[in-house]
């Protein structure tokens, strides 16, 4: 396979130059324009001294210029680095220290952040979107023909969300990204006529991989800058969106907004969800209110995105299908999965918890500038250790339990927070919940639930604990509950349990 990411824009600009590649508000970007502008940017980068293997930072909210940067870097063999604009200055500067980009392309809002840069490695050049950026491109011929990279070359570095410590730069190659085309067809069931709504931030794998998949088929991607639920619903209706992806926290807000707005969502075929646990209660409510097919996905940046899927027809509310709603489906055809004992690295028995190991040609090349972490996560023979605990049933469905490191051991018994959270989410007084382990003199650890109340804010902790005790073994049940107005989350919507443990541990 000779795929490079730049091949996408080159081929589509030849096949359908005047077709729309990206819609961004009232702006439509054709394949010809995307190809020509990324050519111009590639030459600008070369004039700034960017060579094969050099890093180029992209610091901006969702905008077509992010894809221009991706394609431009790929055309000259440079490595794009997605920079999380939601991070604090200190966190962002630490990533810049690690990635050492020669150039950073930033929107105007976040370019000002770089003015305060006091890190050990200041980029040689900062290019700011807007007038300066357009002037740079205008001075370069769009007929330029930059040199493209090779399939095994690194093309993108995305930094982990850092929920457990220092963020790591996950390096993905052209070959890794070649799997976004079968994801488009076999997983998301899109075709050239599909319209994909991209709201997830492009510095995240759920944005850049999922959001680029339809491009490989020549379809139109509708890009949004922010995730306002009312604007999302209006955009789905106006643009006749067929496919999209959201984390559960956004889906909950969409459901609430749709109950108010009553938008025409009849064009929407499949809504994919993942990146955080989806409770059965929210899934059932979303299915009723939004009226589309739901696709549950599980994956991570290190696997270039999705590795398992629970397809729409597998969302069955009766019989054996009801249990499978708790799963993340089965591995995709190009993925080999094993559940391993994290201590012995031997295969875990069926229906017992093991760590998910993945073998796939979409697996990362490793962690940038971090051989120790790379060796720890990639034990050899093509395997990647995910750190996620799961159970596999006899039909091959995967049931996530939790991050191995988030497992609670109470009185010698293993407690998986996701199981407890799923029960708590069924309580009418619970809007959001996170479960952690806290120190206990008698049991070593005990279960604590941090809850965002629903509706009127009814907060009878004892009644909620009794609700759980009717449904789970007592050692799994919360012994204490804290009520908060919101849960701490990182930029991709994942609950920061590390922070909760710091507060309550």
Short mmCIF file of C-alpha atoms in Angstrom, two decimals:
data_model
loop_
_atom_site.label_atom_id
_atom_site.label_comp_id
_atom_site.label_asym_id
_atom_site.label_seq_id
_atom_site.Cartn_x
_atom_site.Cartn_y
_atom_site.Cartn_z
CA UNK A 1 0.00 0.00 0.00
CA UNK A 2 1.53 3.32 -1.09
CA UNK A 3 -0.91 5.62 0.73
CA UNK A 4 0.12 9.02 2.01
CA UNK A 5 -2.37 11.43 3.51
CA UNK A 6 -1.61 14.00 0.82
CA UNK A 7 -2.86 11.52 -1.80
CA UNK A 8 -6.41 12.26 -0.61
CA UNK A 9 -6.42 15.91 -1.60
CA UNK A 10 -4.33 15.35 -4.73
CA UNK A 11 -6.62 12.63 -6.10
CA UNK A 12 -9.90 14.37 -5.23
CA UNK A 13 -8.70 17.64 -6.78
CA UNK A 14 -8.19 15.72 -10.01
CA UNK A 15 -11.44 13.73 -9.86
CA UNK A 16 -13.82 16.50 -8.73
CA UNK A 17 -11.97 19.83 -8.45
CA UNK A 18 -15.09 21.96 -8.03
CA UNK A 19 -16.87 19.71 -5.54
CA UNK A 20 -17.04 20.96 -1.96
CA UNK A 21 -14.61 19.33 0.43
CA UNK A 22 -15.33 21.39 3.56
CA UNK A 23 -18.25 23.58 4.60
CA UNK A 24 -17.43 25.98 7.42
CA UNK A 25 -20.31 28.30 8.22
CA UNK A 26 -21.01 30.21 5.02
CA UNK A 27 -17.63 29.28 3.56
CA UNK A 28 -17.29 26.38 1.12
CA UNK A 29 -13.82 25.05 0.27
CA UNK A 30 -13.51 23.06 -2.96
CA UNK A 31 -11.07 20.22 -3.48
CA UNK A 32 -9.15 22.39 -5.95
CA UNK A 33 -8.79 25.20 -3.41
CA UNK A 34 -7.77 22.81 -0.63
CA UNK A 35 -5.10 21.29 -2.85
CA UNK A 36 -3.76 24.60 -4.14
CA UNK A 37 -3.73 26.32 -0.76
CA UNK A 38 -2.00 23.37 0.92
CA UNK A 39 0.57 23.46 -1.92
CA UNK A 40 1.19 27.13 -1.21
CA UNK A 41 1.47 26.53 2.53
CA UNK A 42 3.89 23.65 1.91
CA UNK A 43 6.17 26.02 0.01
CA UNK A 44 5.87 28.65 2.75
CA UNK A 45 6.97 26.05 5.28
CA UNK A 46 9.92 25.06 3.12
CA UNK A 47 10.93 28.71 2.88
CA UNK A 48 10.91 28.75 6.69
CA UNK A 49 13.40 25.89 6.68
CA UNK A 50 11.01 23.01 7.39
CA UNK A 51 12.48 19.73 6.14
CA UNK A 52 11.51 16.07 6.13
CA UNK A 53 10.77 14.95 9.68
CA UNK A 54 10.57 18.46 11.16
CA UNK A 55 7.55 19.22 13.30
CA UNK A 56 4.97 21.91 12.58
CA UNK A 57 2.54 22.83 15.34
CA UNK A 58 -1.15 23.53 14.59
CA UNK A 59 -2.71 25.63 17.35
CA UNK A 60 -6.24 26.63 16.41
CA UNK A 61 -9.89 25.92 16.90
CA UNK A 62 -11.61 23.92 14.17
CA UNK A 63 -11.13 25.64 10.84
CA UNK A 64 -10.34 24.52 7.25
CA UNK A 65 -6.80 25.81 7.76
CA UNK A 66 -6.13 22.87 10.07
CA UNK A 67 -6.59 20.49 7.15
CA UNK A 68 -4.54 22.80 4.94
CA UNK A 69 -1.77 22.42 7.51
CA UNK A 70 -2.12 18.63 7.62
CA UNK A 71 -1.93 18.29 3.86
CA UNK A 72 0.87 20.85 3.52
CA UNK A 73 3.04 19.08 6.08
CA UNK A 74 2.41 15.73 4.47
CA UNK A 75 3.35 17.02 1.03
CA UNK A 76 6.85 17.87 2.24
CA UNK A 77 7.29 14.97 4.67
CA UNK A 78 6.99 17.18 7.76
CA UNK A 79 5.10 16.02 10.85
CA UNK A 80 2.04 17.97 11.95
CA UNK A 81 1.59 18.34 15.71
CA UNK A 82 -1.95 18.92 16.95
CA UNK A 83 -1.75 21.39 19.85
CA UNK A 84 -4.56 21.45 22.37
CA UNK A 85 -5.74 25.05 22.63
CA UNK A 86 -7.71 24.22 25.79
CA UNK A 87 -4.59 23.56 27.84
CA UNK A 88 -3.13 26.01 30.29
CA UNK A 89 -0.08 27.96 29.11
CA UNK A 90 2.22 25.80 31.24
CA UNK A 91 0.78 22.57 29.83
CA UNK A 92 0.97 23.87 26.26
CA UNK A 93 4.53 25.09 26.67
CA UNK A 94 5.58 21.70 28.07
CA UNK A 95 4.27 20.04 24.90
CA UNK A 96 6.07 22.57 22.72
CA UNK A 97 9.23 21.82 24.69
CA UNK A 98 8.77 18.14 23.90
CA UNK A 99 7.74 18.38 20.24
CA UNK A 100 10.12 21.23 19.34
CA UNK A 101 8.18 22.42 16.28
CA UNK A 102 10.15 24.57 13.87
CA UNK A 103 6.98 26.47 12.94
CA UNK A 104 3.66 26.95 14.73
CA UNK A 105 0.58 27.99 12.77
CA UNK A 106 -1.96 29.53 15.13
CA UNK A 107 -5.26 31.34 14.93
CA UNK A 108 -5.29 34.91 16.20
CA UNK A 109 -6.75 34.06 19.58
CA UNK A 110 -4.10 31.48 20.42
CA UNK A 111 -1.21 33.19 18.70
CA UNK A 112 -1.29 35.64 21.61
CA UNK A 113 -0.65 32.72 23.97
CA UNK A 114 2.61 32.06 22.17
CA UNK A 115 3.72 35.64 22.84
CA UNK A 116 4.09 34.58 26.48
CA UNK A 117 6.18 31.56 25.57
CA UNK A 118 9.13 31.20 27.94
CA UNK A 119 9.96 27.56 27.24
CA UNK A 120 13.36 26.17 26.45
CA UNK A 121 12.44 25.79 22.79
CA UNK A 122 10.70 28.73 21.16
CA UNK A 123 9.55 27.94 17.59
CA UNK A 124 11.65 29.68 14.96
CA UNK A 125 8.51 30.97 13.27
CA UNK A 126 4.89 31.63 14.21
CA UNK A 127 2.41 32.13 11.37
CA UNK A 128 -0.91 33.65 12.42
CA UNK A 129 -4.11 32.92 10.56
CA UNK A 130 -5.84 35.89 9.00
CA UNK A 131 -4.20 38.63 6.97
CA UNK A 132 -0.62 37.49 7.65
CA UNK A 133 -1.41 33.92 6.66
CA UNK A 134 -3.26 34.94 3.48
CA UNK A 135 -0.41 37.27 2.48
CA UNK A 136 2.06 34.41 2.88
CA UNK A 137 0.02 32.17 0.58
CA UNK A 138 -0.62 34.90 -1.99
CA UNK A 139 3.09 35.26 -2.64
CA UNK A 140 3.49 31.59 -3.62
CA UNK A 141 2.38 29.96 -6.86
CA UNK A 142 -0.29 27.32 -6.38
CA UNK A 143 1.33 25.34 -9.20
CA UNK A 144 4.25 24.42 -6.95
CA UNK A 145 4.89 20.71 -6.64
CA UNK A 146 6.22 19.83 -3.19
CA UNK A 147 7.75 16.43 -2.55
CA UNK A 148 5.48 13.96 -0.76
CA UNK A 149 6.49 11.60 2.03
CA UNK A 150 6.50 7.80 2.17
CA UNK A 151 3.88 5.44 3.62
CA UNK A 152 5.93 4.55 6.69
CA UNK A 153 6.90 8.14 7.45
CA UNK A 154 5.42 9.78 10.55
CA UNK A 155 2.74 12.29 9.57
CA UNK A 156 1.08 13.37 12.80
CA UNK A 157 1.80 13.66 16.52
CA UNK A 158 -1.13 13.95 18.91
CA UNK A 159 -0.51 14.38 22.61
CA UNK A 160 -2.37 12.23 25.12
CA UNK A 161 -4.90 14.02 27.25
CA UNK A 162 -2.71 13.68 30.30
CA UNK A 163 -5.34 12.38 32.76
CA UNK A 164 -2.68 10.41 34.64
CA UNK A 165 0.44 12.53 34.30
CA UNK A 166 2.76 14.01 31.69
CA UNK A 167 1.24 14.06 28.21
CA UNK A 168 2.89 11.76 25.67
CA UNK A 169 3.29 12.48 21.96
CA UNK A 170 1.67 9.65 20.01
CA UNK A 171 3.26 9.33 16.57
CA UNK A 172 1.09 8.18 13.68
CA UNK A 173 2.27 7.34 10.18
CA UNK A 174 0.74 7.58 6.72
CA UNK A 175 0.24 3.83 6.86
CA UNK A 176 -1.60 4.13 10.17
CA UNK A 177 -3.94 6.68 8.59
CA UNK A 178 -4.55 4.53 5.53
CA UNK A 179 -7.13 2.71 7.67
CA UNK A 180 -9.44 5.72 7.83
CA UNK A 181 -10.81 4.79 4.39
CA UNK A 182 -12.08 1.33 5.44
CA UNK A 183 -13.33 3.01 8.61
CA UNK A 184 -15.39 5.32 6.41
CA UNK A 185 -16.98 2.49 4.43
CA UNK A 186 -17.00 -0.57 6.68
CA UNK A 187 -17.37 1.09 10.07
CA UNK A 188 -19.26 4.36 9.60
CA UNK A 189 -21.05 3.09 6.46
CA UNK A 190 -20.49 6.32 4.58
CA UNK A 191 -20.28 6.87 0.84
CA UNK A 192 -19.42 9.76 -1.45
CA UNK A 193 -22.91 11.24 -1.00
CA UNK A 194 -22.65 11.29 2.79
CA UNK A 195 -22.30 14.52 4.76
CA UNK A 196 -20.20 14.33 7.91
CA UNK A 197 -20.54 16.83 10.74
CA UNK A 198 -17.21 17.38 12.50
CA UNK A 199 -17.47 19.09 15.87
CA UNK A 200 -14.78 17.23 17.84
CA UNK A 201 -11.54 19.22 18.12
CA UNK A 202 -9.03 18.44 15.39
CA UNK A 203 -6.16 18.13 17.86
CA UNK A 204 -7.89 14.94 19.07
CA UNK A 205 -8.01 11.58 17.27
CA UNK A 206 -11.81 11.64 17.40
CA UNK A 207 -11.65 14.83 15.34
CA UNK A 208 -8.78 14.39 12.93
CA UNK A 209 -9.19 10.69 12.05
CA UNK A 210 -12.96 10.38 12.22
CA UNK A 211 -13.31 13.81 10.63
CA UNK A 212 -10.99 12.97 7.75
CA UNK A 213 -12.50 9.57 6.94
CA UNK A 214 -15.18 10.83 4.56
CA UNK A 215 -12.55 12.87 2.73
CA UNK A 216 -10.99 9.64 1.48
CA UNK A 217 -14.27 8.94 -0.35
CA UNK A 218 -14.60 12.49 -1.70
CA UNK A 219 -17.60 13.38 0.46
CA UNK A 220 -18.37 16.71 2.12
CA UNK A 221 -17.34 17.49 5.68
CA UNK A 222 -19.24 20.15 7.61
CA UNK A 223 -16.88 21.68 10.15
CA UNK A 224 -17.99 23.49 13.29
CA UNK A 225 -15.84 25.63 15.53
CA UNK A 226 -17.69 25.04 18.81
CA UNK A 227 -20.02 22.39 20.25
CA UNK A 228 -23.09 24.45 21.07
CA UNK A 229 -25.97 21.92 21.07
CA UNK A 230 -28.56 24.26 19.52
CA UNK A 231 -26.16 25.24 16.73
CA UNK A 232 -25.35 21.58 16.14
CA UNK A 233 -29.01 20.68 15.70
CA UNK A 234 -29.60 23.64 13.40
CA UNK A 235 -26.56 22.63 11.30
CA UNK A 236 -27.72 19.02 11.00
CA UNK A 237 -31.07 20.27 9.74
CA UNK A 238 -29.67 22.91 7.36
CA UNK A 239 -26.81 20.88 5.86
CA UNK A 240 -28.71 17.56 5.80
CA UNK A 241 -25.97 15.85 7.79
CA UNK A 242 -25.95 12.05 7.56
CA UNK A 243 -23.16 11.05 9.98
CA UNK A 244 -21.46 12.47 13.04
CA UNK A 245 -19.62 11.58 16.24
CA UNK A 246 -20.06 12.88 19.79
CA UNK A 247 -18.88 12.03 23.26
CA UNK A 248 -21.70 11.13 25.70
CA UNK A 249 -21.53 14.48 27.53
CA UNK A 250 -22.37 16.28 24.27
CA UNK A 251 -25.09 13.77 23.40
CA UNK A 252 -26.82 14.51 26.69
CA UNK A 253 -26.87 18.23 25.87
CA UNK A 254 -28.11 17.47 22.35
CA UNK A 255 -31.00 15.43 23.70
CA UNK A 256 -32.01 18.25 26.03
CA UNK A 257 -31.73 20.82 23.21
CA UNK A 258 -33.72 18.70 20.75
CA UNK A 259 -36.54 18.33 23.25
CA UNK A 260 -36.74 22.14 23.17
CA UNK A 261 -35.96 22.85 19.49
CA UNK A 262 -37.68 19.96 17.68
CA UNK A 263 -35.38 20.23 14.66
CA UNK A 264 -35.78 18.06 11.54
CA UNK A 265 -33.07 15.43 12.00
CA UNK A 266 -34.45 13.01 9.41
CA UNK A 267 -31.25 13.15 7.34
CA UNK A 268 -29.17 11.78 10.21
CA UNK A 269 -28.38 8.12 9.61
CA UNK A 270 -25.70 7.22 12.15
CA UNK A 271 -24.51 8.94 15.29
CA UNK A 272 -21.29 7.42 16.60
CA UNK A 273 -20.42 7.69 20.26
CA UNK A 274 -17.36 6.86 22.34
CA UNK A 275 -14.28 8.28 24.14
CA UNK A 276 -16.14 8.03 27.48
CA UNK A 277 -18.69 5.63 28.99
CA UNK A 278 -22.25 5.85 27.63
CA UNK A 279 -24.82 4.83 30.20
CA UNK A 280 -27.77 2.71 29.14
CA UNK A 281 -30.19 5.33 30.41
CA UNK A 282 -28.70 8.06 28.21
CA UNK A 283 -28.44 5.73 25.20
CA UNK A 284 -32.12 4.78 25.43
CA UNK A 285 -33.20 8.41 25.83
CA UNK A 286 -30.99 9.58 22.95
CA UNK A 287 -32.35 6.85 20.69
CA UNK A 288 -35.90 7.96 21.39
CA UNK A 289 -35.27 11.70 21.01
CA UNK A 290 -32.79 11.83 18.12
CA UNK A 291 -34.30 8.98 16.12
CA UNK A 292 -31.16 7.83 14.24
CA UNK A 293 -28.97 4.75 14.25
CA UNK A 294 -26.33 4.60 16.98
CA UNK A 295 -22.82 3.23 16.54
CA UNK A 296 -20.78 2.54 19.67
CA UNK A 297 -17.03 2.74 19.11
CA UNK A 298 -13.95 2.11 21.19
CA UNK A 299 -10.41 3.05 20.34
CA UNK A 300 -7.59 5.34 21.28
CA UNK A 301 -5.07 7.67 19.73
CA UNK A 302 -2.46 4.91 19.80
CA UNK A 303 -4.64 2.75 17.51
CA UNK A 304 -5.44 5.60 15.09
CA UNK A 305 -8.99 5.55 16.36
CA UNK A 306 -11.64 2.85 16.43
CA UNK A 307 -10.83 -0.83 17.01
CA UNK A 308 -14.23 -2.20 18.08
CA UNK A 309 -17.79 -1.34 17.09
CA UNK A 310 -21.34 -2.02 18.26
CA UNK A 311 -23.30 -1.50 15.06
CA UNK A 312 -26.80 0.06 14.89
CA UNK A 313 -28.54 -3.28 14.33
CA UNK A 314 -26.81 -4.61 17.47
CA UNK A 315 -28.51 -1.94 19.59
CA UNK A 316 -31.28 -4.28 20.68
CA UNK A 317 -33.30 -3.50 23.80
CA UNK A 318 -34.60 -7.04 24.30
CA UNK A 319 -33.19 -10.46 25.13
CA UNK A 320 -29.47 -11.04 24.75
CA UNK A 321 -29.19 -7.79 22.83
CA UNK A 322 -29.99 -5.79 25.96
CA UNK A 323 -26.85 -7.04 27.65
CA UNK A 324 -24.77 -6.20 24.60
CA UNK A 325 -25.73 -2.54 24.94
CA UNK A 326 -23.23 -2.53 27.80
CA UNK A 327 -20.49 -3.60 25.38
CA UNK A 328 -18.36 -1.72 22.86
CA UNK A 329 -19.04 -4.35 20.23
CA UNK A 330 -16.54 -6.61 18.51
CA UNK A 331 -13.11 -6.00 16.96
CA UNK A 332 -12.97 -4.64 13.42
CA UNK A 333 -11.68 -6.92 10.63
CA UNK A 334 -8.17 -5.43 10.55
CA UNK A 335 -7.75 -5.67 14.34
CA UNK A 336 -6.52 -8.58 16.43
CA UNK A 337 -7.48 -8.27 20.10
CA UNK A 338 -6.44 -10.25 23.14
CA UNK A 339 -7.34 -9.90 26.81
CA UNK A 340 -4.28 -10.46 28.95
CA UNK A 341 -3.52 -10.71 32.64
CA UNK A 342 -1.68 -7.40 33.20
CA UNK A 343 0.69 -8.97 35.73
CA UNK A 344 1.60 -12.26 34.04
CA UNK A 345 0.93 -11.18 30.41
CA UNK A 346 -0.88 -14.48 29.89
CA UNK A 347 -4.30 -14.82 28.24
CA UNK A 348 -7.16 -14.03 30.62
CA UNK A 349 -9.93 -16.67 30.87
CA UNK A 350 -13.22 -16.03 29.06
CA UNK A 351 -15.62 -13.79 31.01
CA UNK A 352 -12.83 -12.62 33.35
CA UNK A 353 -11.24 -9.19 33.36
CA UNK A 354 -8.06 -8.72 31.37
CA UNK A 355 -6.12 -5.86 29.82
CA UNK A 356 -6.95 -5.17 26.17
CA UNK A 357 -3.99 -5.75 23.85
CA UNK A 358 -4.28 -4.69 20.21
CA UNK A 359 -2.39 -5.86 17.14
CA UNK A 360 -3.04 -3.78 14.03
CA UNK A 361 -1.11 -2.02 11.30
CA UNK A 362 -2.93 1.11 12.46
CA UNK A 363 -1.05 1.00 15.78
CA UNK A 364 1.19 3.95 16.59
CA UNK A 365 4.88 4.02 15.73
CA UNK A 366 5.48 4.86 19.40
CA UNK A 367 5.73 7.83 21.73
CA UNK A 368 7.76 10.73 20.41
CA UNK A 369 11.07 11.18 22.19
CA UNK A 370 10.03 8.67 24.85
CA UNK A 371 11.53 5.20 24.32
CA UNK A 372 10.77 4.08 27.88
CA UNK A 373 7.02 4.59 27.53
CA UNK A 374 7.11 3.12 24.02
CA UNK A 375 8.76 -0.06 25.25
CA UNK A 376 6.30 -0.33 28.14
CA UNK A 377 3.24 0.03 25.90
CA UNK A 378 4.55 -2.04 22.98
CA UNK A 379 5.90 -5.37 24.28
CA UNK A 380 6.73 -6.75 20.84
CA UNK A 381 5.28 -8.80 17.98
CA UNK A 382 3.07 -5.88 16.97
CA UNK A 383 1.10 -5.73 20.22
CA UNK A 384 -0.04 -2.55 21.98
CA UNK A 385 -1.06 -2.56 25.63
CA UNK A 386 -4.04 -0.23 26.06
CA UNK A 387 -4.23 -0.10 29.86
CA UNK A 388 -7.99 -0.72 29.60
CA UNK A 389 -9.64 -3.56 31.47
CA UNK A 390 -12.39 -5.56 29.76
CA UNK A 391 -14.30 -8.83 29.62
CA UNK A 392 -14.85 -10.85 26.44
CA UNK A 393 -17.97 -12.97 26.06
CA UNK A 394 -18.33 -16.19 24.06
CA UNK A 395 -19.65 -14.29 21.03
CA UNK A 396 -16.66 -11.92 20.93
CA UNK A 397 -18.35 -8.83 22.38
CA UNK A 398 -16.07 -6.65 24.48
CA UNK A 399 -17.27 -5.17 27.79
CA UNK A 400 -15.09 -2.37 29.08
CA UNK A 401 -14.60 -2.37 32.83
CA UNK A 402 -12.22 0.53 33.38
CA UNK A 403 -8.71 1.72 33.10
CA UNK A 404 -6.64 -0.93 34.88
CA UNK A 405 -5.17 1.82 37.06
CA UNK A 406 -8.68 3.06 38.00
CA UNK A 407 -9.75 -0.30 39.39
CA UNK A 408 -10.69 -0.18 43.09
CA UNK A 409 -9.60 -3.02 45.39
CA UNK A 410 -11.90 -3.09 48.42
CA UNK A 411 -11.34 -5.83 50.98
CA UNK A 412 -9.49 -7.87 48.35
CA UNK A 413 -12.36 -7.61 45.84
CA UNK A 414 -11.96 -5.86 42.49
CA UNK A 415 -14.46 -3.08 41.83
CA UNK A 416 -14.69 -1.53 38.37
CA UNK A 417 -16.02 2.05 38.58
CA UNK A 418 -17.81 1.87 35.20
CA UNK A 419 -20.09 -0.88 36.51
CA UNK A 420 -21.10 1.20 39.52
CA UNK A 421 -21.49 4.35 37.41
CA UNK A 422 -23.83 2.53 35.05
CA UNK A 423 -26.16 1.65 37.93
CA UNK A 424 -26.01 5.13 39.46
CA UNK A 425 -26.85 6.70 36.10
CA UNK A 426 -30.20 4.87 36.16
CA UNK A 427 -31.28 6.87 39.21
CA UNK A 428 -33.58 9.74 38.31
CA UNK A 429 -31.66 12.16 40.54
CA UNK A 430 -28.33 11.58 38.80
CA UNK A 431 -27.28 13.64 35.78
CA UNK A 432 -23.58 12.72 35.73
CA UNK A 433 -21.46 10.54 37.96
CA UNK A 434 -17.86 9.47 38.52
CA UNK A 435 -16.79 6.71 40.89
CA UNK A 436 -13.36 6.56 42.52
CA UNK A 437 -11.64 4.63 45.26
CA UNK A 438 -10.68 6.43 48.47
CA UNK A 439 -8.50 5.16 51.35
CA UNK A 440 -10.24 3.18 54.07
CA UNK A 441 -8.61 1.82 57.26
CA UNK A 442 -10.69 -1.35 57.29
CA UNK A 443 -10.99 -2.25 53.60
CA UNK A 444 -7.93 -0.58 52.12
CA UNK A 445 -10.14 1.28 49.66
CA UNK A 446 -13.83 2.02 49.53
CA UNK A 447 -16.11 3.35 46.84
CA UNK A 448 -17.00 7.04 46.59
CA UNK A 449 -19.41 8.51 44.03
CA UNK A 450 -19.20 12.12 42.86
CA UNK A 451 -22.57 13.11 41.42
CA UNK A 452 -23.96 16.02 39.44
CA UNK A 453 -27.65 16.11 40.42
CA UNK A 454 -30.39 16.11 37.81
CA UNK A 455 -33.46 18.31 37.69
CA UNK A 456 -34.27 19.99 40.97
CA UNK A 457 -31.02 18.85 42.55
CA UNK A 458 -32.55 16.28 44.91
CA UNK A 459 -29.64 15.09 47.04
CA UNK A 460 -30.59 12.25 49.38
CA UNK A 461 -27.30 10.36 49.51
CA UNK A 462 -28.70 7.58 51.65
CA UNK A 463 -31.56 6.87 49.26
CA UNK A 464 -29.16 6.75 46.29
CA UNK A 465 -26.81 4.36 48.09
CA UNK A 466 -29.78 2.13 48.94
CA UNK A 467 -30.77 2.18 45.25
CA UNK A 468 -27.34 0.81 44.30
CA UNK A 469 -27.31 -1.78 47.09
CA UNK A 470 -30.45 -3.31 45.62
CA UNK A 471 -28.64 -3.87 42.34
CA UNK A 472 -25.01 -4.63 43.13
CA UNK A 473 -22.98 -6.60 45.63
CA UNK A 474 -22.51 -4.47 48.73
CA UNK A 475 -18.72 -4.28 48.39
CA UNK A 476 -19.24 -2.51 45.04
CA UNK A 477 -21.62 0.09 46.43
CA UNK A 478 -20.67 3.64 47.37
CA UNK A 479 -20.08 4.23 51.07
CA UNK A 480 -20.11 7.98 50.51
CA UNK A 481 -21.42 10.45 47.95
CA UNK A 482 -20.36 13.99 47.11
CA UNK A 483 -22.61 16.31 45.11
CA UNK A 484 -21.01 18.80 42.73
CA UNK A 485 -22.27 21.20 40.07
CA UNK A 486 -19.94 19.66 37.48
CA UNK A 487 -17.25 17.02 37.05
CA UNK A 488 -13.69 18.00 36.14
CA UNK A 489 -12.97 17.03 32.55
CA UNK A 490 -10.07 17.27 30.16
CA UNK A 491 -10.24 18.83 26.71
CA UNK A 492 -11.76 15.72 25.13
CA UNK A 493 -14.55 15.31 27.66
CA UNK A 494 -13.04 12.56 29.79
CA UNK A 495 -13.58 12.87 33.52
CA UNK A 496 -10.35 13.63 35.37
CA UNK A 497 -10.47 10.93 38.01
CA UNK A 498 -6.90 11.74 38.97
CA UNK A 499 -8.10 15.17 40.08
CA UNK A 500 -11.05 13.67 41.97
CA UNK A 501 -8.69 11.32 43.80
CA UNK A 502 -6.50 14.28 44.71
CA UNK A 503 -9.52 16.09 46.14
CA UNK A 504 -11.12 13.23 48.02
CA UNK A 505 -8.27 10.73 48.47
#
